[in-house]
Structures are given as C-alpha cells and as structure tokens.
PDB file of C-alpha atoms in Angstrom:
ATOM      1  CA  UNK A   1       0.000   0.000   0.000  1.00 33.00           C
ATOM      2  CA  UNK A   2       2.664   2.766   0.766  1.00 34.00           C
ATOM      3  CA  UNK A   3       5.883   3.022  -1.262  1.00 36.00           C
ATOM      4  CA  UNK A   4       9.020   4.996  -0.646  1.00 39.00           C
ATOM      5  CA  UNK A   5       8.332   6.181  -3.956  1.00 40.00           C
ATOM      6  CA  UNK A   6       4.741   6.661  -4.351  1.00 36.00           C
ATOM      7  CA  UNK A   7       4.632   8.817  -0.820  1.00 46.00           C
ATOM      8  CA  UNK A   8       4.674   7.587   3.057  1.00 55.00           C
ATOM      9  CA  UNK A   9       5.737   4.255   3.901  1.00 66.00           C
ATOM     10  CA  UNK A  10       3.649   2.025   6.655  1.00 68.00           C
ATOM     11  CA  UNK A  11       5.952   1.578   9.703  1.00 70.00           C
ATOM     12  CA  UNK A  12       3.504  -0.482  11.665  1.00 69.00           C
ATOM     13  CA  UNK A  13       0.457  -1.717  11.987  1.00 66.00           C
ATOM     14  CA  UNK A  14      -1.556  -2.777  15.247  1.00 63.00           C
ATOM     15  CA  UNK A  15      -4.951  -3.663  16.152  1.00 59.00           C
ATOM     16  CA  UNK A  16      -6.133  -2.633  19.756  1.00 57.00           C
ATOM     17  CA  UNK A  17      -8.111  -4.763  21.358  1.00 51.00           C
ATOM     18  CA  UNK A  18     -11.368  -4.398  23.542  1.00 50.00           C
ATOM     19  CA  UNK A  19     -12.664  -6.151  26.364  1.00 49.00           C
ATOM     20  CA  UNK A  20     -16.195  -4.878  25.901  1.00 46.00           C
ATOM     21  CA  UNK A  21     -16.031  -2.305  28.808  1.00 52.00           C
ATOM     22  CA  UNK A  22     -16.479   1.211  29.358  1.00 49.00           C
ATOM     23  CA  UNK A  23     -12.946   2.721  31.103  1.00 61.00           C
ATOM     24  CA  UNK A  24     -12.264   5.961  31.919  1.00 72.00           C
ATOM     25  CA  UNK A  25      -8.721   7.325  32.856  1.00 82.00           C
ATOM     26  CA  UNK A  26      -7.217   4.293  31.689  1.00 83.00           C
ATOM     27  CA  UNK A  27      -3.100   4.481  30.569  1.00 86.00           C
ATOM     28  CA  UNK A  28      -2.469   1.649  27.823  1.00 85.00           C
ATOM     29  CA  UNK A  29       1.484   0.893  26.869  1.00 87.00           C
ATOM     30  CA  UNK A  30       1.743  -1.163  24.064  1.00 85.00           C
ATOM     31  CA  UNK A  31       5.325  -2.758  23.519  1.00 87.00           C
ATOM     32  CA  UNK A  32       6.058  -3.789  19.564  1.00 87.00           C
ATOM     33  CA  UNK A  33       9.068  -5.636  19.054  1.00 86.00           C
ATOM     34  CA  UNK A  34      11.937  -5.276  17.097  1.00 87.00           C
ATOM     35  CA  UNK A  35      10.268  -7.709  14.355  1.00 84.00           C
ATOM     36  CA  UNK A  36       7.441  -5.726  14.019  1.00 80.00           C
ATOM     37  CA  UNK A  37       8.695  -2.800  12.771  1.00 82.00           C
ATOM     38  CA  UNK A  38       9.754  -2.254   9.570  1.00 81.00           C
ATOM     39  CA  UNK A  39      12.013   0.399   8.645  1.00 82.00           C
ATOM     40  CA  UNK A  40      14.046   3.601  10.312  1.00 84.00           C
ATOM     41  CA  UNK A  41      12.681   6.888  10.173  1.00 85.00           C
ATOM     42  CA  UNK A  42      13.174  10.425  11.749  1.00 86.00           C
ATOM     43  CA  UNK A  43       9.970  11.924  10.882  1.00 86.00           C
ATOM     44  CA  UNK A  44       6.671   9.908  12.272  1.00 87.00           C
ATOM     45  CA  UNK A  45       2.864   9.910  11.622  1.00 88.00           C
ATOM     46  CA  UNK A  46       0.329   8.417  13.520  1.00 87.00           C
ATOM     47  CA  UNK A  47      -2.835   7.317  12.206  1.00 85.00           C
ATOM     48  CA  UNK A  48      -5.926   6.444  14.960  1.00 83.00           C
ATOM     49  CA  UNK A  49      -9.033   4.313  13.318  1.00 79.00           C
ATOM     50  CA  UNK A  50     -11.989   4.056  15.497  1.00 75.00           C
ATOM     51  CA  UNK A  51     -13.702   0.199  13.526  1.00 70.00           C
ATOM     52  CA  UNK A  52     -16.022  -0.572  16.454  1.00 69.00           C
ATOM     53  CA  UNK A  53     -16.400   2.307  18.835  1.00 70.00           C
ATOM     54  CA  UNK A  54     -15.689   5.602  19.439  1.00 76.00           C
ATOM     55  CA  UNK A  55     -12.584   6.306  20.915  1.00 79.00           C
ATOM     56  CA  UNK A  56     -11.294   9.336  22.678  1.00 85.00           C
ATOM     57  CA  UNK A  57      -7.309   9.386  23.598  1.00 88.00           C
ATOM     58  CA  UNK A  58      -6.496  12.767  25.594  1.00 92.00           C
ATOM     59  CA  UNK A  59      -2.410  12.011  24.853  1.00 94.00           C
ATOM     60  CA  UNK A  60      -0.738   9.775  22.741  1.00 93.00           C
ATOM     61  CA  UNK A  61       3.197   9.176  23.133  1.00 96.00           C
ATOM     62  CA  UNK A  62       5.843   7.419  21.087  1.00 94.00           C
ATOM     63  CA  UNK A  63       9.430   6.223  22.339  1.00 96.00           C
ATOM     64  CA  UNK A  64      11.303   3.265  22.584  1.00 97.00           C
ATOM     65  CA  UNK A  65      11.756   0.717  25.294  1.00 97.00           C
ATOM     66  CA  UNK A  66      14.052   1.580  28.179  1.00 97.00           C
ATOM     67  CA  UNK A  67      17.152  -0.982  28.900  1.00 96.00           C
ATOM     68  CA  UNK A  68      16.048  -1.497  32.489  1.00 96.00           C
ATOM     69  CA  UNK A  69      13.405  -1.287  34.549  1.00 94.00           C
ATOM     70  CA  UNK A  70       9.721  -2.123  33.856  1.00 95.00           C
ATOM     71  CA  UNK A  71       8.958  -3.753  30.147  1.00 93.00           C
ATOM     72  CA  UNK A  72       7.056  -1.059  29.261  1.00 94.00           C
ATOM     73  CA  UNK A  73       8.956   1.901  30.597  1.00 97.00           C
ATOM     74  CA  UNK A  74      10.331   4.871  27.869  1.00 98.00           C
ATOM     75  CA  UNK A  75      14.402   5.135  27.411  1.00 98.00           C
ATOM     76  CA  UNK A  76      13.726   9.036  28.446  1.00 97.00           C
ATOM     77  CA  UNK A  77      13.461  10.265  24.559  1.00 96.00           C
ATOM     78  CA  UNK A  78       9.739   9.645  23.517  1.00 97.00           C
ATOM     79  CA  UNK A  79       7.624  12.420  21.707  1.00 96.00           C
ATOM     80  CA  UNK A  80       4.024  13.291  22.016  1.00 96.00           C
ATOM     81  CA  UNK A  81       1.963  12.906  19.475  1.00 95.00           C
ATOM     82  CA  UNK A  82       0.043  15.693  18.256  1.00 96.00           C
ATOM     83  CA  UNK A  83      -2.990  15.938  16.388  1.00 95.00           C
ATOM     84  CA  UNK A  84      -3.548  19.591  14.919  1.00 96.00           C
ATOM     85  CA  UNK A  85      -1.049  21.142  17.140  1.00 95.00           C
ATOM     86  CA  UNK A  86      -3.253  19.806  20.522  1.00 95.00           C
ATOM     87  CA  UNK A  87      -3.176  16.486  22.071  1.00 94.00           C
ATOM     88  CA  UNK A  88      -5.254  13.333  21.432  1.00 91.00           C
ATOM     89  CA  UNK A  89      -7.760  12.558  19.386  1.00 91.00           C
ATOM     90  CA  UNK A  90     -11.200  11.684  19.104  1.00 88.00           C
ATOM     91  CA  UNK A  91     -12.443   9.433  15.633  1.00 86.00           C
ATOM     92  CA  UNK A  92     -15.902   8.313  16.085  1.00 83.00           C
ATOM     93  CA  UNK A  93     -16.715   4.562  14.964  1.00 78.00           C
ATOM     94  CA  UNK A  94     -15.525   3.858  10.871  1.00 80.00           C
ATOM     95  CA  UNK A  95     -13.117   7.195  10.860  1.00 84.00           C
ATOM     96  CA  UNK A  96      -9.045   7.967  11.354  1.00 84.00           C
ATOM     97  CA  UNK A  97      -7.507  10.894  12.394  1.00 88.00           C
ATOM     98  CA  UNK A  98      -3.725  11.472  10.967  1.00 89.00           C
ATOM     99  CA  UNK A  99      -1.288  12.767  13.633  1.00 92.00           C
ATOM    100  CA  UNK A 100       0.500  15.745  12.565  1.00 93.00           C
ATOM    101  CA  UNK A 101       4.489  15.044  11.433  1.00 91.00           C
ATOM    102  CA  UNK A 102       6.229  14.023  14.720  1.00 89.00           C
ATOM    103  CA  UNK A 103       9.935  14.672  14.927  1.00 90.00           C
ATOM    104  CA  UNK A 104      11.188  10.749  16.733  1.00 91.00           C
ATOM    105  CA  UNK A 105      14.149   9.042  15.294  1.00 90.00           C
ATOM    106  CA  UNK A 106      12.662   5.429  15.042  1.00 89.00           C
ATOM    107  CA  UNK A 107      15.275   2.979  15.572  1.00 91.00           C
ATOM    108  CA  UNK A 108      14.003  -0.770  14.637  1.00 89.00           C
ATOM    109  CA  UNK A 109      17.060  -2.562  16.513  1.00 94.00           C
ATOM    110  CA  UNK A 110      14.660  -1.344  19.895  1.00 94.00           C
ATOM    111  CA  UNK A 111      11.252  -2.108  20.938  1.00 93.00           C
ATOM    112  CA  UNK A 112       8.823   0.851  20.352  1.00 91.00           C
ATOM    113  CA  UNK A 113       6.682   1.421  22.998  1.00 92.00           C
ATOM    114  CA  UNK A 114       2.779   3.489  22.547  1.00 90.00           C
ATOM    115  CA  UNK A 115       1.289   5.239  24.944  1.00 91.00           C
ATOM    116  CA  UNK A 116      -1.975   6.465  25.685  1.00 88.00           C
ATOM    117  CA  UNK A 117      -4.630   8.116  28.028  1.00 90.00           C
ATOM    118  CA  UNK A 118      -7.870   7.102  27.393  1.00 83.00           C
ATOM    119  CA  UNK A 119     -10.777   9.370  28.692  1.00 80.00           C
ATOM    120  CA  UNK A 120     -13.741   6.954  27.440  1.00 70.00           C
ATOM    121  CA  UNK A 121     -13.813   3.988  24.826  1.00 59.00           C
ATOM    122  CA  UNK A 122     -17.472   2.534  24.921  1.00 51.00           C
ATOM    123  CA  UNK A 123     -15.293  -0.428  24.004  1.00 48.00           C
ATOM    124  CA  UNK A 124     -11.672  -0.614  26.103  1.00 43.00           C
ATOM    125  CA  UNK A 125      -9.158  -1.472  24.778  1.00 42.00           C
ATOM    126  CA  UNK A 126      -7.809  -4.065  27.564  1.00 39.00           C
ATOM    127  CA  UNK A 127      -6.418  -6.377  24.674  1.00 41.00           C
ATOM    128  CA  UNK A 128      -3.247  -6.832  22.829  1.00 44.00           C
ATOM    129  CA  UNK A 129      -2.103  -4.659  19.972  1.00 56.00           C
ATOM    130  CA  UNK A 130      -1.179  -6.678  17.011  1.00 58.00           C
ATOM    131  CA  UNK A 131       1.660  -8.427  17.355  1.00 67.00           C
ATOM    132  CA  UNK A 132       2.670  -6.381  20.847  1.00 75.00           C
ATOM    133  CA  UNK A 133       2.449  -6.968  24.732  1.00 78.00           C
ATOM    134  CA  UNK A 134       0.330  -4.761  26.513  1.00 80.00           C
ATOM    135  CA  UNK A 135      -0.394  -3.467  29.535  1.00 83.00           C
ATOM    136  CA  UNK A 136      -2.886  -1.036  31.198  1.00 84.00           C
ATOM    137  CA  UNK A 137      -3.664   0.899  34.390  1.00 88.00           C
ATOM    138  CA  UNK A 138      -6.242   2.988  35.644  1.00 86.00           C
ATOM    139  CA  UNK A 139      -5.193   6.298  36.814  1.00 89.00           C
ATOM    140  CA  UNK A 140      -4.340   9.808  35.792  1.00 91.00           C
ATOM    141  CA  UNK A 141      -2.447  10.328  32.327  1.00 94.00           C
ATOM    142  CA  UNK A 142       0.672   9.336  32.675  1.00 95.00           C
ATOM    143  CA  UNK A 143       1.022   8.630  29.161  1.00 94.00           C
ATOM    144  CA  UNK A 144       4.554  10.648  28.817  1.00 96.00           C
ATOM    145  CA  UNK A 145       6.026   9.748  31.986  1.00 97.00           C
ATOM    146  CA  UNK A 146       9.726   7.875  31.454  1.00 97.00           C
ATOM    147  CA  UNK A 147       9.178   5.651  34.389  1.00 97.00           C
ATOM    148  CA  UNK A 148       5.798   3.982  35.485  1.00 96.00           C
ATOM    149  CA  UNK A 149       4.976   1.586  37.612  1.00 95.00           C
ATOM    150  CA  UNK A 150       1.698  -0.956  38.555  1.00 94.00           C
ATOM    151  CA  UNK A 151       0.603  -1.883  35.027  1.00 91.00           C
ATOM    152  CA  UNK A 152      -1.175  -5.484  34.351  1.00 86.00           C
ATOM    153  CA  UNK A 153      -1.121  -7.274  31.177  1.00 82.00           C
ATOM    154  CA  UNK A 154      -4.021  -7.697  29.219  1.00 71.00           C
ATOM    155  CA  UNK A 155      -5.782  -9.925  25.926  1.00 56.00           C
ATOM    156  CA  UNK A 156      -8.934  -9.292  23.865  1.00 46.00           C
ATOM    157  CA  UNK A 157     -11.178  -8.141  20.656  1.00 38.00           C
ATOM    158  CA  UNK A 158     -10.677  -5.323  18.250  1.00 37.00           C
ATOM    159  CA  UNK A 159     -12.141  -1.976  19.035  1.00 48.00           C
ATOM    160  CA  UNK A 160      -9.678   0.717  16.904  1.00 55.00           C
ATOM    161  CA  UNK A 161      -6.617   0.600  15.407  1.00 65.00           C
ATOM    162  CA  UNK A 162      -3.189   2.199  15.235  1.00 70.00           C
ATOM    163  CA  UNK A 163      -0.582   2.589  12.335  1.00 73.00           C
ATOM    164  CA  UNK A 164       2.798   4.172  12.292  1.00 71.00           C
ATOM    165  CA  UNK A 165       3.534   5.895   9.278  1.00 72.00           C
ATOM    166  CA  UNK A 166       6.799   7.400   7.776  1.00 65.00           C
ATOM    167  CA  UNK A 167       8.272   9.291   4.915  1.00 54.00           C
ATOM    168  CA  UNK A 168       9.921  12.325   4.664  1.00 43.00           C
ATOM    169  CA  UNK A 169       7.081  13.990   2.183  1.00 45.00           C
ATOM    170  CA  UNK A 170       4.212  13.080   5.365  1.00 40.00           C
TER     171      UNK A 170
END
C-alpha cells in the first residue's frame, strides 16, 4: 500500500483490542518488538481508526523501550503525538484521524513502545495490539512519563486501530 516512492511508507500496523467495557482514565502501553517494525525513520505519523467504537485518547506518546526497569517503561526520549497542534484525538466509529508530522528518530534494533490516556472507549481497549504486549492501568495520564509503575497485562477483541507511518514527504 505505501511506497518509498509513491509517498509515506507504513511503519507499523496494530490492532487494539477491547474487552467490551467502558474505562475511563485508563493508561495503555503497548510494547512492539523489534520484528514488528519495519524500517528507520526520523519523521513519524500516527494514524488512529476508530472500527467498532468511538474512541477518545487525551495524549498519545511514542518512544522506545528503556534498557532497564519495567517492560514497558520509555528510554527518556519519547515524543508526544500531536494531532492539529493539541493532544489526542477523538475518531468516532468507521473514521481515522492522521497525527501531525512528529519529529522521533525510530530505531528498529529497539522495541517501540505506545502510549496512551484514554478518557472513554465505549469499548476498552484491555487487549493486545497486534503483534505487541500490553499493559494497562487505571489512573491519571501518565502517558509521557519515562518511568511507570503498577501496570497489568491484558488480551482481547478489536475496538480501533493504530498505524505508524513514515516518509519524509508526510
């Protein structure tokens, strides 16, 4: 679907999954290994699609996988995501929303690790990511904090999806 030549190139691409619940002030970390990824880049997109539900994400963060610590803990260099200069989104059910261009050198010889703040999702996502561990907690956004702490692992059924986008035309 994407090409270098032909314009942005798909990075990575992840369901999340839903538990059938309503959650409010839930953080989600979502680890993607090294496998998963496929290519470098310095300049990210984001790309939110609400398939089941709507979904509305009050911060979304992007870094890579610290060498110690908790498995889903940042190395200190993630980036927030924007979307129109603010934070988070909010696609209703069958829509995307793009990210804007997000300055993060993506390294694929180290986990990626996506965060989130959820303020409601009529269906939680309390499920794996595609091809990712992940983990969630209930509390107040700590989305782009380096080093967390208390999160539980968690499986389930697709509710909206994430893809990681690159090319230096975004």
């Amino acid at each position: 679907m994407y090409t270098d030549a032909l314009g942005p190139q798909l990075v990575y691409s992840g369901k999340i999954n839903s538990n059938n619940s309503i959650v409010t002030g839930t953080n989600v970390r979502n680890v993607i290994p090294i496998s998963s990824l496929l290519r470098n880049a310095t300049t990210v997109k984001i790309r939110v699609r609400a398939t089941s539900a709507n979904v509305d994400i009050s911060s979304l963060w992007i870094g890579h996988q610290a060498a110690s610590g908790d498995v889903y803990d940042f190395d200190g260099n993630q980036a927030e995501v924007t979307f129109s200069g603010g934070s988070g989104c909010s696609p209703t059910a069958g829509t995307y929303v793009d990210s804007d261009n997000i300055s993060f050198t993506l390294d694929i010889t180290k986990k990626l690790v996506i965060a989130f703040h959820l303020n409601t999702l009529a269906n939680a996502p309390r499920g794996t990511m595609t091809g990712a561990t992940s983990h969630y907690k209930t509390a107040a956004d700590e989305s782009g904090v380096t080093d967390v702490s208390g999160y539980s692992a968690y499986n389930s059924n697709q509710s909206f999806m994430i893809d990681i986008i690159t090319d230096p035309t975004l």
